[in-house]
Amino acid sequence: MKNCSHCHAPLSFGDVVKSVNPTRIRCSNCKAKTPVKLLPVVVLVVLTSLVSVAVVVATIANTLVMLVALTAVALGGEYVYYRLMRAGYLE
């Protein structure tokens, strides 16, 4: 899925980041919610969670480093999700 299923405008990275529910992305053009299949989203969330746990374990002694690293992991997960969506792997 590269475009909104309603108005066919391209979905942006900002649309993905602002989405509260990753299986329904709100189009910034027409405000309609575009559905995404659940299984690929769950797999990506599980992988991002595992990386987050590893980051916490590795940086438990330094809270600031841990927060910065977890923010980077979260944004990285969002970006991977966006790239998979733009490439058509998420329908």
Short mmCIF file of N, CA and C in Angstrom, two decimals:
data_model
loop_
_atom_site.label_atom_id
_atom_site.label_comp_id
_atom_site.label_asym_id
_atom_site.label_seq_id
_atom_site.Cartn_x
_atom_site.Cartn_y
_atom_site.Cartn_z
N MET A 1 0.85 -1.17 0.00
CA MET A 1 0.00 0.00 0.00
C MET A 1 0.89 1.23 0.00
N LYS A 2 0.77 2.00 -1.03
CA LYS A 2 1.57 3.20 -1.13
C LYS A 2 0.71 4.45 -0.99
N ASN A 3 -0.56 4.29 -1.23
CA ASN A 3 -1.46 5.44 -1.27
C ASN A 3 -2.68 5.21 -0.39
N CYS A 4 -3.35 6.29 -0.09
CA CYS A 4 -4.61 6.22 0.65
C CYS A 4 -5.61 5.41 -0.18
N SER A 5 -6.34 4.54 0.50
CA SER A 5 -7.31 3.71 -0.23
C SER A 5 -8.55 4.50 -0.65
N HIS A 6 -8.71 5.73 -0.14
CA HIS A 6 -9.89 6.53 -0.47
C HIS A 6 -9.59 7.59 -1.53
N CYS A 7 -8.58 8.44 -1.28
CA CYS A 7 -8.30 9.54 -2.21
C CYS A 7 -7.06 9.27 -3.08
N HIS A 8 -6.35 8.18 -2.80
CA HIS A 8 -5.17 7.75 -3.55
C HIS A 8 -3.99 8.71 -3.43
N ALA A 9 -4.00 9.58 -2.43
CA ALA A 9 -2.84 10.44 -2.16
C ALA A 9 -1.76 9.59 -1.48
N PRO A 10 -0.49 9.87 -1.74
CA PRO A 10 0.56 9.09 -1.08
C PRO A 10 0.56 9.34 0.43
N LEU A 11 0.69 8.25 1.19
CA LEU A 11 0.77 8.36 2.65
C LEU A 11 2.19 8.75 3.03
N SER A 12 2.33 9.69 3.93
CA SER A 12 3.65 10.20 4.30
C SER A 12 4.14 9.52 5.58
N PHE A 13 5.43 9.71 5.86
CA PHE A 13 6.02 9.21 7.10
C PHE A 13 5.31 9.85 8.30
N GLY A 14 4.94 11.11 8.17
CA GLY A 14 4.21 11.79 9.24
C GLY A 14 2.86 11.15 9.52
N ASP A 15 2.20 10.67 8.48
CA ASP A 15 0.92 9.97 8.67
C ASP A 15 1.13 8.72 9.51
N VAL A 16 2.21 8.01 9.25
CA VAL A 16 2.51 6.78 9.99
C VAL A 16 2.85 7.11 11.44
N VAL A 17 3.67 8.12 11.67
CA VAL A 17 4.09 8.49 13.02
C VAL A 17 2.90 8.98 13.84
N LYS A 18 2.01 9.75 13.23
CA LYS A 18 0.85 10.30 13.94
C LYS A 18 -0.25 9.28 14.17
N SER A 19 -0.16 8.14 13.52
CA SER A 19 -1.19 7.12 13.64
C SER A 19 -1.16 6.49 15.03
N VAL A 20 -2.29 6.54 15.72
CA VAL A 20 -2.39 5.92 17.04
C VAL A 20 -2.48 4.41 16.89
N ASN A 21 -3.20 3.96 15.91
CA ASN A 21 -3.38 2.54 15.64
C ASN A 21 -2.62 2.20 14.35
N PRO A 22 -1.56 1.38 14.44
CA PRO A 22 -0.77 1.11 13.23
C PRO A 22 -1.49 0.29 12.17
N THR A 23 -2.65 -0.27 12.50
CA THR A 23 -3.40 -1.00 11.48
C THR A 23 -4.42 -0.10 10.77
N ARG A 24 -4.52 1.15 11.18
CA ARG A 24 -5.39 2.13 10.52
C ARG A 24 -4.66 3.46 10.50
N ILE A 25 -4.17 3.83 9.33
CA ILE A 25 -3.40 5.06 9.17
C ILE A 25 -4.30 6.14 8.59
N ARG A 26 -4.36 7.28 9.27
CA ARG A 26 -5.21 8.39 8.81
C ARG A 26 -4.47 9.18 7.74
N CYS A 27 -5.11 9.35 6.61
CA CYS A 27 -4.55 10.13 5.50
C CYS A 27 -4.57 11.61 5.85
N SER A 28 -3.46 12.29 5.63
CA SER A 28 -3.41 13.72 5.92
C SER A 28 -4.15 14.55 4.86
N ASN A 29 -4.46 13.93 3.74
CA ASN A 29 -5.14 14.64 2.67
C ASN A 29 -6.66 14.63 2.86
N CYS A 30 -7.26 13.44 3.04
CA CYS A 30 -8.72 13.34 3.13
C CYS A 30 -9.21 12.94 4.52
N LYS A 31 -8.30 12.65 5.43
CA LYS A 31 -8.61 12.27 6.83
C LYS A 31 -9.27 10.90 6.96
N ALA A 32 -9.34 10.13 5.89
CA ALA A 32 -9.91 8.79 5.97
C ALA A 32 -8.87 7.84 6.57
N LYS A 33 -9.36 6.78 7.20
CA LYS A 33 -8.45 5.79 7.78
C LYS A 33 -8.22 4.66 6.78
N THR A 34 -6.96 4.41 6.49
CA THR A 34 -6.59 3.36 5.54
C THR A 34 -6.19 2.12 6.32
N PRO A 35 -6.84 0.98 6.09
CA PRO A 35 -6.51 -0.23 6.86
C PRO A 35 -5.22 -0.89 6.37
N VAL A 36 -4.54 -1.54 7.32
CA VAL A 36 -3.32 -2.30 7.04
C VAL A 36 -3.51 -3.68 7.67
N LYS A 37 -3.02 -4.74 7.01
CA LYS A 37 -3.15 -6.09 7.56
C LYS A 37 -2.46 -6.20 8.91
N LEU A 38 -3.05 -6.97 9.80
CA LEU A 38 -2.60 -7.05 11.18
C LEU A 38 -1.31 -7.86 11.35
N LEU A 39 -1.16 -8.99 10.69
CA LEU A 39 -0.02 -9.87 10.94
C LEU A 39 1.34 -9.21 10.72
N PRO A 40 1.59 -8.53 9.60
CA PRO A 40 2.89 -7.87 9.45
C PRO A 40 3.15 -6.81 10.50
N VAL A 41 2.10 -6.13 10.94
CA VAL A 41 2.24 -5.10 11.96
C VAL A 41 2.65 -5.75 13.29
N VAL A 42 2.01 -6.86 13.63
CA VAL A 42 2.33 -7.57 14.87
C VAL A 42 3.77 -8.06 14.85
N VAL A 43 4.21 -8.61 13.72
CA VAL A 43 5.60 -9.08 13.61
C VAL A 43 6.57 -7.92 13.81
N LEU A 44 6.32 -6.80 13.20
CA LEU A 44 7.21 -5.65 13.35
C LEU A 44 7.19 -5.11 14.78
N VAL A 45 6.04 -5.09 15.41
CA VAL A 45 5.94 -4.63 16.81
C VAL A 45 6.71 -5.57 17.73
N VAL A 46 6.61 -6.86 17.52
CA VAL A 46 7.34 -7.83 18.35
C VAL A 46 8.85 -7.64 18.17
N LEU A 47 9.30 -7.49 16.93
CA LEU A 47 10.74 -7.29 16.70
C LEU A 47 11.23 -5.99 17.33
N THR A 48 10.46 -4.92 17.19
CA THR A 48 10.84 -3.64 17.81
C THR A 48 10.86 -3.77 19.33
N SER A 49 9.91 -4.50 19.90
CA SER A 49 9.88 -4.71 21.35
C SER A 49 11.10 -5.49 21.82
N LEU A 50 11.50 -6.50 21.08
CA LEU A 50 12.68 -7.28 21.45
C LEU A 50 13.94 -6.42 21.42
N VAL A 51 14.05 -5.58 20.40
CA VAL A 51 15.20 -4.67 20.33
C VAL A 51 15.15 -3.68 21.50
N SER A 52 13.97 -3.22 21.85
CA SER A 52 13.82 -2.29 22.97
C SER A 52 14.25 -2.93 24.29
N VAL A 53 13.89 -4.17 24.50
CA VAL A 53 14.31 -4.88 25.72
C VAL A 53 15.82 -5.02 25.75
N ALA A 54 16.41 -5.34 24.63
CA ALA A 54 17.87 -5.45 24.56
C ALA A 54 18.54 -4.12 24.86
N VAL A 55 17.96 -3.03 24.37
CA VAL A 55 18.51 -1.70 24.64
C VAL A 55 18.42 -1.38 26.13
N VAL A 56 17.30 -1.70 26.74
CA VAL A 56 17.14 -1.43 28.18
C VAL A 56 18.15 -2.23 28.98
N VAL A 57 18.33 -3.48 28.65
CA VAL A 57 19.30 -4.31 29.37
C VAL A 57 20.71 -3.78 29.18
N ALA A 58 21.03 -3.33 27.99
CA ALA A 58 22.39 -2.86 27.71
C ALA A 58 22.68 -1.49 28.33
N THR A 59 21.65 -0.68 28.53
CA THR A 59 21.88 0.69 29.01
C THR A 59 21.22 0.96 30.35
N ILE A 60 20.98 -0.07 31.14
CA ILE A 60 20.24 0.08 32.40
C ILE A 60 20.93 1.03 33.37
N ALA A 61 22.24 1.16 33.29
CA ALA A 61 22.98 2.00 34.24
C ALA A 61 22.86 3.49 33.94
N ASN A 62 22.55 3.86 32.71
CA ASN A 62 22.50 5.27 32.34
C ASN A 62 21.13 5.59 31.76
N THR A 63 20.31 6.29 32.53
CA THR A 63 18.93 6.57 32.13
C THR A 63 18.85 7.44 30.88
N LEU A 64 19.68 8.45 30.78
CA LEU A 64 19.63 9.34 29.62
C LEU A 64 19.96 8.59 28.33
N VAL A 65 21.01 7.79 28.38
CA VAL A 65 21.38 7.00 27.21
C VAL A 65 20.25 6.04 26.85
N MET A 66 19.63 5.45 27.86
CA MET A 66 18.53 4.51 27.62
C MET A 66 17.35 5.22 26.95
N LEU A 67 16.99 6.42 27.40
CA LEU A 67 15.87 7.14 26.80
C LEU A 67 16.15 7.54 25.36
N VAL A 68 17.37 8.00 25.11
CA VAL A 68 17.75 8.38 23.75
C VAL A 68 17.73 7.14 22.84
N ALA A 69 18.27 6.04 23.34
CA ALA A 69 18.32 4.81 22.54
C ALA A 69 16.92 4.27 22.27
N LEU A 70 16.04 4.31 23.27
CA LEU A 70 14.67 3.83 23.06
C LEU A 70 13.90 4.72 22.09
N THR A 71 14.15 6.01 22.13
CA THR A 71 13.52 6.91 21.17
C THR A 71 14.00 6.59 19.75
N ALA A 72 15.30 6.33 19.62
CA ALA A 72 15.85 5.96 18.32
C ALA A 72 15.26 4.64 17.82
N VAL A 73 15.11 3.67 18.71
CA VAL A 73 14.52 2.38 18.33
C VAL A 73 13.07 2.57 17.89
N ALA A 74 12.31 3.38 18.63
CA ALA A 74 10.90 3.61 18.28
C ALA A 74 10.78 4.28 16.92
N LEU A 75 11.57 5.33 16.69
CA LEU A 75 11.52 6.01 15.39
C LEU A 75 12.03 5.10 14.28
N GLY A 76 13.03 4.30 14.59
CA GLY A 76 13.53 3.33 13.60
C GLY A 76 12.46 2.32 13.22
N GLY A 77 11.71 1.84 14.22
CA GLY A 77 10.61 0.91 13.94
C GLY A 77 9.54 1.55 13.08
N GLU A 78 9.22 2.81 13.37
CA GLU A 78 8.24 3.53 12.56
C GLU A 78 8.74 3.70 11.12
N TYR A 79 10.03 3.99 10.98
CA TYR A 79 10.58 4.18 9.63
C TYR A 79 10.57 2.88 8.84
N VAL A 80 10.94 1.78 9.49
CA VAL A 80 10.89 0.47 8.81
C VAL A 80 9.46 0.15 8.40
N TYR A 81 8.51 0.42 9.28
CA TYR A 81 7.10 0.21 8.97
C TYR A 81 6.69 1.03 7.74
N TYR A 82 7.10 2.31 7.72
CA TYR A 82 6.79 3.18 6.59
C TYR A 82 7.42 2.66 5.30
N ARG A 83 8.68 2.26 5.35
CA ARG A 83 9.35 1.76 4.14
C ARG A 83 8.70 0.48 3.64
N LEU A 84 8.32 -0.42 4.54
CA LEU A 84 7.63 -1.65 4.13
C LEU A 84 6.28 -1.32 3.50
N MET A 85 5.61 -0.34 4.06
CA MET A 85 4.33 0.07 3.52
C MET A 85 4.50 0.67 2.12
N ARG A 86 5.49 1.56 1.97
CA ARG A 86 5.73 2.19 0.67
C ARG A 86 6.18 1.17 -0.38
N ALA A 87 6.89 0.13 0.05
CA ALA A 87 7.36 -0.89 -0.89
C ALA A 87 6.24 -1.86 -1.28
N GLY A 88 5.11 -1.79 -0.61
CA GLY A 88 3.99 -2.64 -0.96
C GLY A 88 3.92 -3.95 -0.20
N TYR A 89 4.76 -4.12 0.83
CA TYR A 89 4.73 -5.35 1.62
C TYR A 89 3.58 -5.39 2.60
N LEU A 90 3.03 -4.25 2.94
CA LEU A 90 1.88 -4.18 3.84
C LEU A 90 0.68 -3.75 3.03
N GLU A 91 -0.33 -4.55 3.02
CA GLU A 91 -1.55 -4.25 2.25
C GLU A 91 -2.65 -3.80 3.17
#
